[in-house]
Coordinates of C-alpha atoms in Angstrom, one line a residue:
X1 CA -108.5 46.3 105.4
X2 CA -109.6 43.3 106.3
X3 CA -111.1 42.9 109.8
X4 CA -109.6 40.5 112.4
X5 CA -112.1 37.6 113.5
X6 CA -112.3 37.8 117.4
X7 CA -111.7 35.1 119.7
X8 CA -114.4 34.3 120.1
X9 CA -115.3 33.4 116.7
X10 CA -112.5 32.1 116.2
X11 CA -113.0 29.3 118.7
X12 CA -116.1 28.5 117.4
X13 CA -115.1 28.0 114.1
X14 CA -112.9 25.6 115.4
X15 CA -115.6 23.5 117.3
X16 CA -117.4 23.7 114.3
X17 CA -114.2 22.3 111.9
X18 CA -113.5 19.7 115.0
X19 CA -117.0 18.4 114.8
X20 CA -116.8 18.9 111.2
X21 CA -113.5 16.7 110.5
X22 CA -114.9 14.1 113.4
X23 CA -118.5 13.7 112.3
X24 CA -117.1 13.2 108.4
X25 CA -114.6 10.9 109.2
X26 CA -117.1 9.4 111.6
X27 CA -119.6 8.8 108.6
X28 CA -116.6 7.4 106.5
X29 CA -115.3 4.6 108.3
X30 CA -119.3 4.0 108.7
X31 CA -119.7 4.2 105.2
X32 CA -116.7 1.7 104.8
X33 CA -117.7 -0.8 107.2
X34 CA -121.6 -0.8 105.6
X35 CA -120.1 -1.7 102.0
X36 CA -117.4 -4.0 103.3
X37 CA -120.7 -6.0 105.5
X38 CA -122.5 -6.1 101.9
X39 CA -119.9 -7.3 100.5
X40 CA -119.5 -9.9 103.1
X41 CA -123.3 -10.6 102.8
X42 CA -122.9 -10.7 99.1
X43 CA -120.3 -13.2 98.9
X44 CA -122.1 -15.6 101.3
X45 CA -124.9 -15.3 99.1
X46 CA -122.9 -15.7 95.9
X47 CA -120.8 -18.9 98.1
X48 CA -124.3 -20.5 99.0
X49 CA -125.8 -20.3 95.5
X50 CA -122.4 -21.5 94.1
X51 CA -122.9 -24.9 95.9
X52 CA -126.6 -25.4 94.9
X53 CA -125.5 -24.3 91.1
X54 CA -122.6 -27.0 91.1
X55 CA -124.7 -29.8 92.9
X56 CA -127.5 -29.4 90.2
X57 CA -124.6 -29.3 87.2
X58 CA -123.0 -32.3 88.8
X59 CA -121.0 -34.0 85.7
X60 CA -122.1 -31.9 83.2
X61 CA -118.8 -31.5 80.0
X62 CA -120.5 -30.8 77.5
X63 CA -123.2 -28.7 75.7
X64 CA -125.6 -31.6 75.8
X65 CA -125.4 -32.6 79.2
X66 CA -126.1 -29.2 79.9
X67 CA -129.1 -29.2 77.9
X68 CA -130.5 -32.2 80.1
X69 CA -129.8 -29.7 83.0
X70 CA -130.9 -26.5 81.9
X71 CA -134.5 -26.7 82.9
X72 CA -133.1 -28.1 86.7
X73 CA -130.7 -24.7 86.4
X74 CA -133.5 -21.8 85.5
X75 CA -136.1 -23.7 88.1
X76 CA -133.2 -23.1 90.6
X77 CA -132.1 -19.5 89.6
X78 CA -136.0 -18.6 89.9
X79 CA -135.4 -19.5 93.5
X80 CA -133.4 -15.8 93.1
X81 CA -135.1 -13.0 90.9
X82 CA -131.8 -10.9 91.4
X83 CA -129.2 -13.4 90.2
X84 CA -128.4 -14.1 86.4
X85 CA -125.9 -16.2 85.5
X86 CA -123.6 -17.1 82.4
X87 CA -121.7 -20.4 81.6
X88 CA -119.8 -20.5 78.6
X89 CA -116.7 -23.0 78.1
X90 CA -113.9 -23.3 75.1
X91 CA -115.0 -19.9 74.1
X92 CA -118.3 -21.3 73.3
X93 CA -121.7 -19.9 75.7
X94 CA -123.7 -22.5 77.0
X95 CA -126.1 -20.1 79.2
X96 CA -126.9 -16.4 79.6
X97 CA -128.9 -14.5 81.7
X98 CA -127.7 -11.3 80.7
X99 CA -127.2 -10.7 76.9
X100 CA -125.7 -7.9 76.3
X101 CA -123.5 -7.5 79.2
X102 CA -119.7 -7.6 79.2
X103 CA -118.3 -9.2 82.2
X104 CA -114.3 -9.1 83.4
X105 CA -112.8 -12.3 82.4
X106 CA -110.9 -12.4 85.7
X107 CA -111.6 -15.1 88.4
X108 CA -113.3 -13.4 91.6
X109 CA -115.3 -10.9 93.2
X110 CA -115.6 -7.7 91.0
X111 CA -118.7 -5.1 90.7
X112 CA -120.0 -3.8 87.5
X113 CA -122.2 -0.7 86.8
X114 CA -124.3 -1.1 83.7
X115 CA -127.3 0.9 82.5
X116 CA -127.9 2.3 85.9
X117 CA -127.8 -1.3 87.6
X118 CA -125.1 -2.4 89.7
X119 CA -124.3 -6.0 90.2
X120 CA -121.6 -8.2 91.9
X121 CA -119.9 -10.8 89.7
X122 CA -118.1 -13.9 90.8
X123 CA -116.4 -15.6 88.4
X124 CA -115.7 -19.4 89.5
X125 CA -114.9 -22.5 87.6
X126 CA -117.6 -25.2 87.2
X127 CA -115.4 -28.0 88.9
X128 CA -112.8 -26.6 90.4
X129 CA -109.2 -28.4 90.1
X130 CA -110.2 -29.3 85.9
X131 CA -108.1 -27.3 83.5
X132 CA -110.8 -27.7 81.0
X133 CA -114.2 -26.9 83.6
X134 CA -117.0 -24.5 82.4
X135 CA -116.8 -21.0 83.9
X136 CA -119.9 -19.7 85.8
X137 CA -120.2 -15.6 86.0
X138 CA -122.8 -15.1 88.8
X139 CA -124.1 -11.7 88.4
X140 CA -126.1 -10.5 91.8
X141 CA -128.2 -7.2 91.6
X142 CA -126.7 -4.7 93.9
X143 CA -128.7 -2.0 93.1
X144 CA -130.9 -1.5 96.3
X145 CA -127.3 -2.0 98.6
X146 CA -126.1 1.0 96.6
X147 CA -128.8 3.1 97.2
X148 CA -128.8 2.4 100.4
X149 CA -125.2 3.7 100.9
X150 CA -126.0 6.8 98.7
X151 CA -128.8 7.5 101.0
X152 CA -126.3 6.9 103.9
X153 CA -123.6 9.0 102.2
X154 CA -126.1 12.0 101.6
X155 CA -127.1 11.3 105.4
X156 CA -123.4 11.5 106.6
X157 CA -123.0 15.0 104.6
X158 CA -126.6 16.4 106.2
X159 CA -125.1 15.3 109.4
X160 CA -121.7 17.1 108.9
X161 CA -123.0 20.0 108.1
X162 CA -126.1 20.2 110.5
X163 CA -123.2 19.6 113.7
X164 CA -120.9 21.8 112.0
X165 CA -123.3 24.7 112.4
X166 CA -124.9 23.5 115.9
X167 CA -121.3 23.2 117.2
X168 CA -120.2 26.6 115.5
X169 CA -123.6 28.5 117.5
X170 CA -123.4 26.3 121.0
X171 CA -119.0 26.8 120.6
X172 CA -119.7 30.8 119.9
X173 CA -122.3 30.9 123.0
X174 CA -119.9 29.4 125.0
X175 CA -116.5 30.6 123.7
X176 CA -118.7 34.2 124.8
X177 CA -119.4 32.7 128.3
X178 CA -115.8 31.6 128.9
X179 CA -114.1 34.7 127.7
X180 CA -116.2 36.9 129.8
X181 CA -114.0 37.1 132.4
X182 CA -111.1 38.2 129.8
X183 CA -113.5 41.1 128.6
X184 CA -113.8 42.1 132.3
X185 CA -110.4 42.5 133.0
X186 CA -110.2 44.5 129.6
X187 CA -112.8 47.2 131.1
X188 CA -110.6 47.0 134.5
X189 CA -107.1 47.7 132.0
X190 CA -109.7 49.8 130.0
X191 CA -110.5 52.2 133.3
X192 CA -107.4 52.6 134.0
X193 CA -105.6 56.1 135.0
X194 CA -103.7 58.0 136.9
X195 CA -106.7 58.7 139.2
X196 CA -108.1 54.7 139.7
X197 CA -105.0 52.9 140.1
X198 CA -107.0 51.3 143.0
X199 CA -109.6 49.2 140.9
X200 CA -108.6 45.3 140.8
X201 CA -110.1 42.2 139.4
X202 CA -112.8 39.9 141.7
X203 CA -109.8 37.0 141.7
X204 CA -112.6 34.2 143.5
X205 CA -114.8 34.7 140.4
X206 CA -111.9 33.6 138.1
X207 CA -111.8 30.3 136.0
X208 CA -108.6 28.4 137.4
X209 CA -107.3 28.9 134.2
X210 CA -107.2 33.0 134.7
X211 CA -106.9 33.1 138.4
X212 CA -103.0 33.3 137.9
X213 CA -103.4 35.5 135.1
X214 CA -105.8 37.9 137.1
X215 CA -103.7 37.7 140.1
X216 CA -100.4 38.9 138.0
X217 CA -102.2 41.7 137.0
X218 CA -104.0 42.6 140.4
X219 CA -100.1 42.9 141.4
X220 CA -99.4 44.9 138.6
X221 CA -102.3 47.2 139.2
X222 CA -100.6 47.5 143.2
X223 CA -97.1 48.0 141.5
X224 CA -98.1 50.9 139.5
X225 CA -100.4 52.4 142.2
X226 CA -97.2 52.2 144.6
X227 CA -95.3 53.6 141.9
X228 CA -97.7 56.7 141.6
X229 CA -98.0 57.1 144.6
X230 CA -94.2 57.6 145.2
X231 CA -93.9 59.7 142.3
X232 CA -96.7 62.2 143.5
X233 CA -95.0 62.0 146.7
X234 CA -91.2 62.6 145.1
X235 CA -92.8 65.6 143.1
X236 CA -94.1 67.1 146.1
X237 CA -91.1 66.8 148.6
X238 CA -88.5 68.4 145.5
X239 CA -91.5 71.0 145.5
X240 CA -90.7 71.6 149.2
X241 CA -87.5 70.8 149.1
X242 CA -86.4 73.7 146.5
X243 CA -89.4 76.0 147.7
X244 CA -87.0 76.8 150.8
X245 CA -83.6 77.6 149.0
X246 CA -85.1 79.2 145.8
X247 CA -87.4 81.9 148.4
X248 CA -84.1 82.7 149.9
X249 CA -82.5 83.3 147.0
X250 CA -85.4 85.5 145.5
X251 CA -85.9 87.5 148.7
X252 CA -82.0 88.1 149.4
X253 CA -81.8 89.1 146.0
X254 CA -84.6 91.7 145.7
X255 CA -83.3 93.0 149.2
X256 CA -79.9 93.7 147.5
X257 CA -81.6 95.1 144.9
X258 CA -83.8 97.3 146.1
X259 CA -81.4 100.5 146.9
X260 CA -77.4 101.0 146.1
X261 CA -75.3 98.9 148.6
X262 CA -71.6 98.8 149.5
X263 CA -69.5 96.4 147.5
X264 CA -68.7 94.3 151.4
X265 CA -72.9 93.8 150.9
X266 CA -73.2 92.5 147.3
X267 CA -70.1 90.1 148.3
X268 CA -71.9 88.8 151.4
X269 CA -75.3 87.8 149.3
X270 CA -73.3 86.4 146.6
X271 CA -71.8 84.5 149.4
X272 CA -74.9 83.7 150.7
X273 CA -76.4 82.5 147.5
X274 CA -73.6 80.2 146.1
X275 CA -74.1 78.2 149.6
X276 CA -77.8 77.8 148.3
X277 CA -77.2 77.0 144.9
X278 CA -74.4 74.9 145.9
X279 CA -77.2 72.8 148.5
X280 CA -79.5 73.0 145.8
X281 CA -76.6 71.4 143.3
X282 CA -76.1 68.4 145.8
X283 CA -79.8 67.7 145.8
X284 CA -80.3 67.6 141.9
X285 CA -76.8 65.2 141.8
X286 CA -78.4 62.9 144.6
X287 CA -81.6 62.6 142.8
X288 CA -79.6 61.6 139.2
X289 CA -78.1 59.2 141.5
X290 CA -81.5 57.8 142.6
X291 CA -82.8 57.8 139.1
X292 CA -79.8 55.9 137.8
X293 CA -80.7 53.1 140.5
X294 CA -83.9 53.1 139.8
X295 CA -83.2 52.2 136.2
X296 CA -80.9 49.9 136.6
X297 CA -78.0 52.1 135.6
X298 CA -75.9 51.8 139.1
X299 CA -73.4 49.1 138.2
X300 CA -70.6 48.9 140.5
X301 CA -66.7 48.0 139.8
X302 CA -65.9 44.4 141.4
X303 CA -62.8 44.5 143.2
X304 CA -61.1 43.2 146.3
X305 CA -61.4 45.5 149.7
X306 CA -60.6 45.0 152.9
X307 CA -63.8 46.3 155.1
X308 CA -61.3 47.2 158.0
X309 CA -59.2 49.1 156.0
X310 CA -62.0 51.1 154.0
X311 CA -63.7 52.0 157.9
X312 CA -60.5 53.2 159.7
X313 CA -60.1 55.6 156.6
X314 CA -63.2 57.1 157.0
X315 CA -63.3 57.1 161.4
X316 CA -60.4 59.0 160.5
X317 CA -62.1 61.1 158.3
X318 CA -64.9 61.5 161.0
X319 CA -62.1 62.3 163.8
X320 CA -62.2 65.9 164.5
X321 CA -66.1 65.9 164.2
X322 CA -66.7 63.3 166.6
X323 CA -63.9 64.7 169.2
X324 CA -66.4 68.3 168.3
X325 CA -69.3 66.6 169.7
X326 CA -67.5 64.5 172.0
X327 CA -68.3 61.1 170.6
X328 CA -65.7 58.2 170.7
X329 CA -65.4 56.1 167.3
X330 CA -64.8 52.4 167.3
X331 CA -64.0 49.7 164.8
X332 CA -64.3 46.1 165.5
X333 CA -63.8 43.0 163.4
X334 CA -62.1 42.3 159.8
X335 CA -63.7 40.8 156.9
X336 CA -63.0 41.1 152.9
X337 CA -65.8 41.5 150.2
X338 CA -66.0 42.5 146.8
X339 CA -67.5 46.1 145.4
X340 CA -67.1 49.2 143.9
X341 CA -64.5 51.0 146.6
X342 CA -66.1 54.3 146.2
X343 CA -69.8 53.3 146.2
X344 CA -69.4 51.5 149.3
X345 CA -67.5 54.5 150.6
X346 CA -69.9 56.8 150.0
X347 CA -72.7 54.3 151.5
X348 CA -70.8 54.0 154.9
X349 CA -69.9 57.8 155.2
X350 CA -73.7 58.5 155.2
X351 CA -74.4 56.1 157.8
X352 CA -71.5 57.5 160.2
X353 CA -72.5 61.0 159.6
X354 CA -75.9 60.3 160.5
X355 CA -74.9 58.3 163.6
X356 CA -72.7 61.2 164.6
X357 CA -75.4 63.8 163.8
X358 CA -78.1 61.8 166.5
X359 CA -75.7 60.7 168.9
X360 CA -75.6 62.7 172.1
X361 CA -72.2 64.7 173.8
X362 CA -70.6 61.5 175.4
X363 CA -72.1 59.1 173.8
X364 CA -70.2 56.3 171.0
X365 CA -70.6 55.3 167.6
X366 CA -69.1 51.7 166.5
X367 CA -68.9 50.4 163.8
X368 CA -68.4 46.6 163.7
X369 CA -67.4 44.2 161.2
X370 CA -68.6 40.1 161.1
X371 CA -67.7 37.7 158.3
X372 CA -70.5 36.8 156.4
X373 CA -70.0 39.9 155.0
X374 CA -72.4 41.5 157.9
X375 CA -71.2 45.0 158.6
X376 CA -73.2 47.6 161.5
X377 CA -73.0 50.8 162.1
X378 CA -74.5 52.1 165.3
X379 CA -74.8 54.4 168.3
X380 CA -75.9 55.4 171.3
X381 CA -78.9 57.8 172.2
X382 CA -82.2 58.4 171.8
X383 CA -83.9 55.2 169.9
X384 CA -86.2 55.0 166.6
X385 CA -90.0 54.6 167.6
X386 CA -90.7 50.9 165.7
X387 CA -93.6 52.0 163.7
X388 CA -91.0 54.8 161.6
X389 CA -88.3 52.2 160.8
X390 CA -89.7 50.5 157.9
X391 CA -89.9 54.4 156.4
X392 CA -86.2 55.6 157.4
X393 CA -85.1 55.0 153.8
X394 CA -87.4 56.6 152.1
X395 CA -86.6 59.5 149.7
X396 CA -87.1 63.2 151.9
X397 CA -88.4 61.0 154.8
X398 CA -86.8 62.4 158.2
X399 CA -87.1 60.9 161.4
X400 CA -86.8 64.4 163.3
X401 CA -89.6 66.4 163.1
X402 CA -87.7 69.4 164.1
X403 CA -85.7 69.5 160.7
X404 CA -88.0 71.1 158.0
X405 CA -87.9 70.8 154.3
X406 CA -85.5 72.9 152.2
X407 CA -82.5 72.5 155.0
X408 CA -79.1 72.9 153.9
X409 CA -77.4 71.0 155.6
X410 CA -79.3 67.8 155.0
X411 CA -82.0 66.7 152.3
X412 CA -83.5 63.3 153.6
X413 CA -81.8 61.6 150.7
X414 CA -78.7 59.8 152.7
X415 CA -80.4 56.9 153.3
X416 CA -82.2 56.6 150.2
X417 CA -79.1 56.7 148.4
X418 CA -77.0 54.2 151.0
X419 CA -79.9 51.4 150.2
X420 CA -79.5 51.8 147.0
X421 CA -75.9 51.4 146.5
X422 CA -76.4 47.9 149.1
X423 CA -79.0 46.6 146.6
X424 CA -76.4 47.6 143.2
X425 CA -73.9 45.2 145.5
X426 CA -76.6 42.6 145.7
X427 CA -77.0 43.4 149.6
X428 CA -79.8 44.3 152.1
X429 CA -80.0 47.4 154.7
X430 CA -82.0 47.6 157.9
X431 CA -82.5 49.4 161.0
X432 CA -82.4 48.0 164.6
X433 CA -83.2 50.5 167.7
X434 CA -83.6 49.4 170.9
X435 CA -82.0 49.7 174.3
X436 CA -80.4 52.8 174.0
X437 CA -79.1 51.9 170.5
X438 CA -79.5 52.0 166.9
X439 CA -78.0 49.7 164.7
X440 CA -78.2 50.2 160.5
X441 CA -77.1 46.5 159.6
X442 CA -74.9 46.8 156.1
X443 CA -75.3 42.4 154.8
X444 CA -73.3 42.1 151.2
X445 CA -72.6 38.8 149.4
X446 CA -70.0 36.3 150.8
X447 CA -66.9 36.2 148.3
X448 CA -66.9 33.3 146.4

């Protein structure tokens, strides 16, 4: 299998085709523009030998006026050791400086490689405008400009390559400087377990570029620490919570057990133990409750209800336990919202048994009702210390220190479970106590 380059290599073999592809086509257009500025110096050369060429042929038609001229002509091309020229007219050569050599018959600039030379031929008329003028070939020896941009060429290849591999080392040193702080926050992910959920990443030593990135997953270390932490703290309270019931049920038995009893006896433990196993059924269905809203799994029916309606049907539930304790109900206020009937139900019969539960002989529970949809639930009595409020809807949490774990008549999971049939709504909860009240305040979307 073949191994994965790392990202680091990876970005220096970039660098190193970047410099690559920019160096080469660097050297190309300078490559270009040198053989397009000998070209240029070529044809002024060529241009400036045309003119002393045609001013020494001046008049010149046939083969014996150029005979006259010919010794005028070679004392001029001496003038240029790299210049030959041919003249030939009517298919008939006059002069050549080159035997030997076949030259294009087209008028113009061309270049011509022959027997390791290089030259530049122009091809011109003698007198230009004459149908009938001699035709000059002036062939200029190129050969040292060539070298030259061989020499160049093989310089613009040394060059490629040399940057190519100084970029590829200096991009690999620093692609491993950059990505240092990636490989840190590897060992961090790396070291992480149940037991050092607390580690996080130094966020002011973070390029810009991964302060964002390290900050997401500083929060994500907090989120899973929190997490943990509730878990460890769920486990232990259904520890405590069942450790109760379960004792009972295990002594009671082995009591009964221990020696033959009356039938009235057996019946009375069995009693006893289905009110135990029946606390202990409510607990495990409030906790599959939990669970589902913790996944996401809560989803509520959407219909119509009218809040005053829903709270008069459960005050009257509440009746004849609140005339027990000698607590007066009251409802004020209408307003209509949208939600699952029973849900919402279920959420405000929690918070009127718990109002009922801490409100003293005398004393009054009302529940009142404000468009918005804003819906409270409070009561008189003894008030929530500030510092527990922020913890009153936490799973097993109880506000009374007097209740111990393992009670039958209530787990600490009310609350719990009321918040998170709010939040299913798209609602919030809180808890207000102050003055010789305390308010749970129920807020649920506005119907649109």
């Amino acid at each position: 299998m073949i191994k994965r380059l790392s990202l680091a290599s990876r970005l220096a073999l970039l660098f190193a085709a970047c410099t690559a592809v920019v160096s080469l086509l660097a050297g190309v257009l300078f490559n270009h523009a040198s053989e397009a500025h000998f070209i240029e110096l070529d044809q002024q050369l060529l241009d400036s030998k045309l003119v002393a060429l045609r001013s020494t042929l001046l008049g010149v038609d046939t083969p014996q006026q150029f005979s006259q001229k010919e010794a005028q002509l070679r004392a001029e091309l001496s003038r240029q050791p790299d210049l030959a020229l041919r003249i030939s007219a009517a298919d008939q050569l006059w002069f050549d400086d080159a035997p030997g050599v076949t030259l294009p018959a087209s008028p113009g600039l061309h270049r011509l490689h022959k027997a390791g030379t290089d030259y530049r031929i122009y091809n011109v008329p003698l007198m230009p405008g004459q149908p009938n003028s001699p035709q000059l070939s002036l062939m200029l020896d190129i050969t040292h400009h060539q070298h030259f941009l061989q020499r160049m060429q093989h310089l613009i290849w040394l060059t490629v390559g040399l940057s190519a591999l100084a970029t590829a080392l200096l991009g690999a040193w620093a692609a491993r400087s950059g990505l240092r702080p990636l490989r840190r926050m590897g060992e961090v992910a790396a070291g992480v377990s149940a037991h050092s959920l607390t580690q996080r990443l130094p966020q002011q030593h973070m390029p810009v570029e991964l302060a964002e990135l390290a900050q997401a997953f500083n929060a994500m270390l907090g989120r899973l620490d929190d997490a943990f932490q509730r878990l460890s703290a769920f486990s232990a309270d259904i520890a405590h919570e069942l450790r109760t019931p379960l004792s009972n049920l295990l002594t009671q038995t082995q009591v009964i057990l221990t020696q033959p009893r009356p039938l009235e006896d057996y019946r009375e433990a069995l009693h006893s133990n289905l009110e135990e196993l029946q606390w202990m059924a409510q607990l495990v269905n409030d906790m599959l409750y939990l669970a589902k809203a913790d996944h996401g799994l809560l989803v509520p029916k959407r219909e119509t209800l009218v809040l005053e309606d829903e709270v008069d049907a459960l005050l009257e539930f509440f009746t004849l336990l609140a005339e027990d304790a000698h607590v007066n109900l009251i409802r004020e206020g209408t307003a209509r919202t949208t939600g699952d009937r029973g849900m919402l139900r279920r959420a405000l019969s929690n918070l009127l048994d718990n109002a009922l539960r801490f409100t003293p002989q005398g004393g009054e529970v009302r529940v009142r009702i404000e468009d918005g949809v804003r819906l409270c639930v409070e009561n008189t009595g003894e008030g929530i210390p500030a510092a527990l409020l922020p913890r009153l809807f936490d799973r097993f949490y109880r506000a009374d220190p007097a209740r111990h774990e393992g009670s039958s008549e209530h787990a600490g999971l009310g609350l719990a479970i009321t918040q998170s049939i709010v939040r299913a709504h798209g609602g919030r909860i809180f808890c207000e106590s102050g003055a010789g009240w305390t308010r749970f305040v129920i807020e649920l979307p506005k119907i649109d």
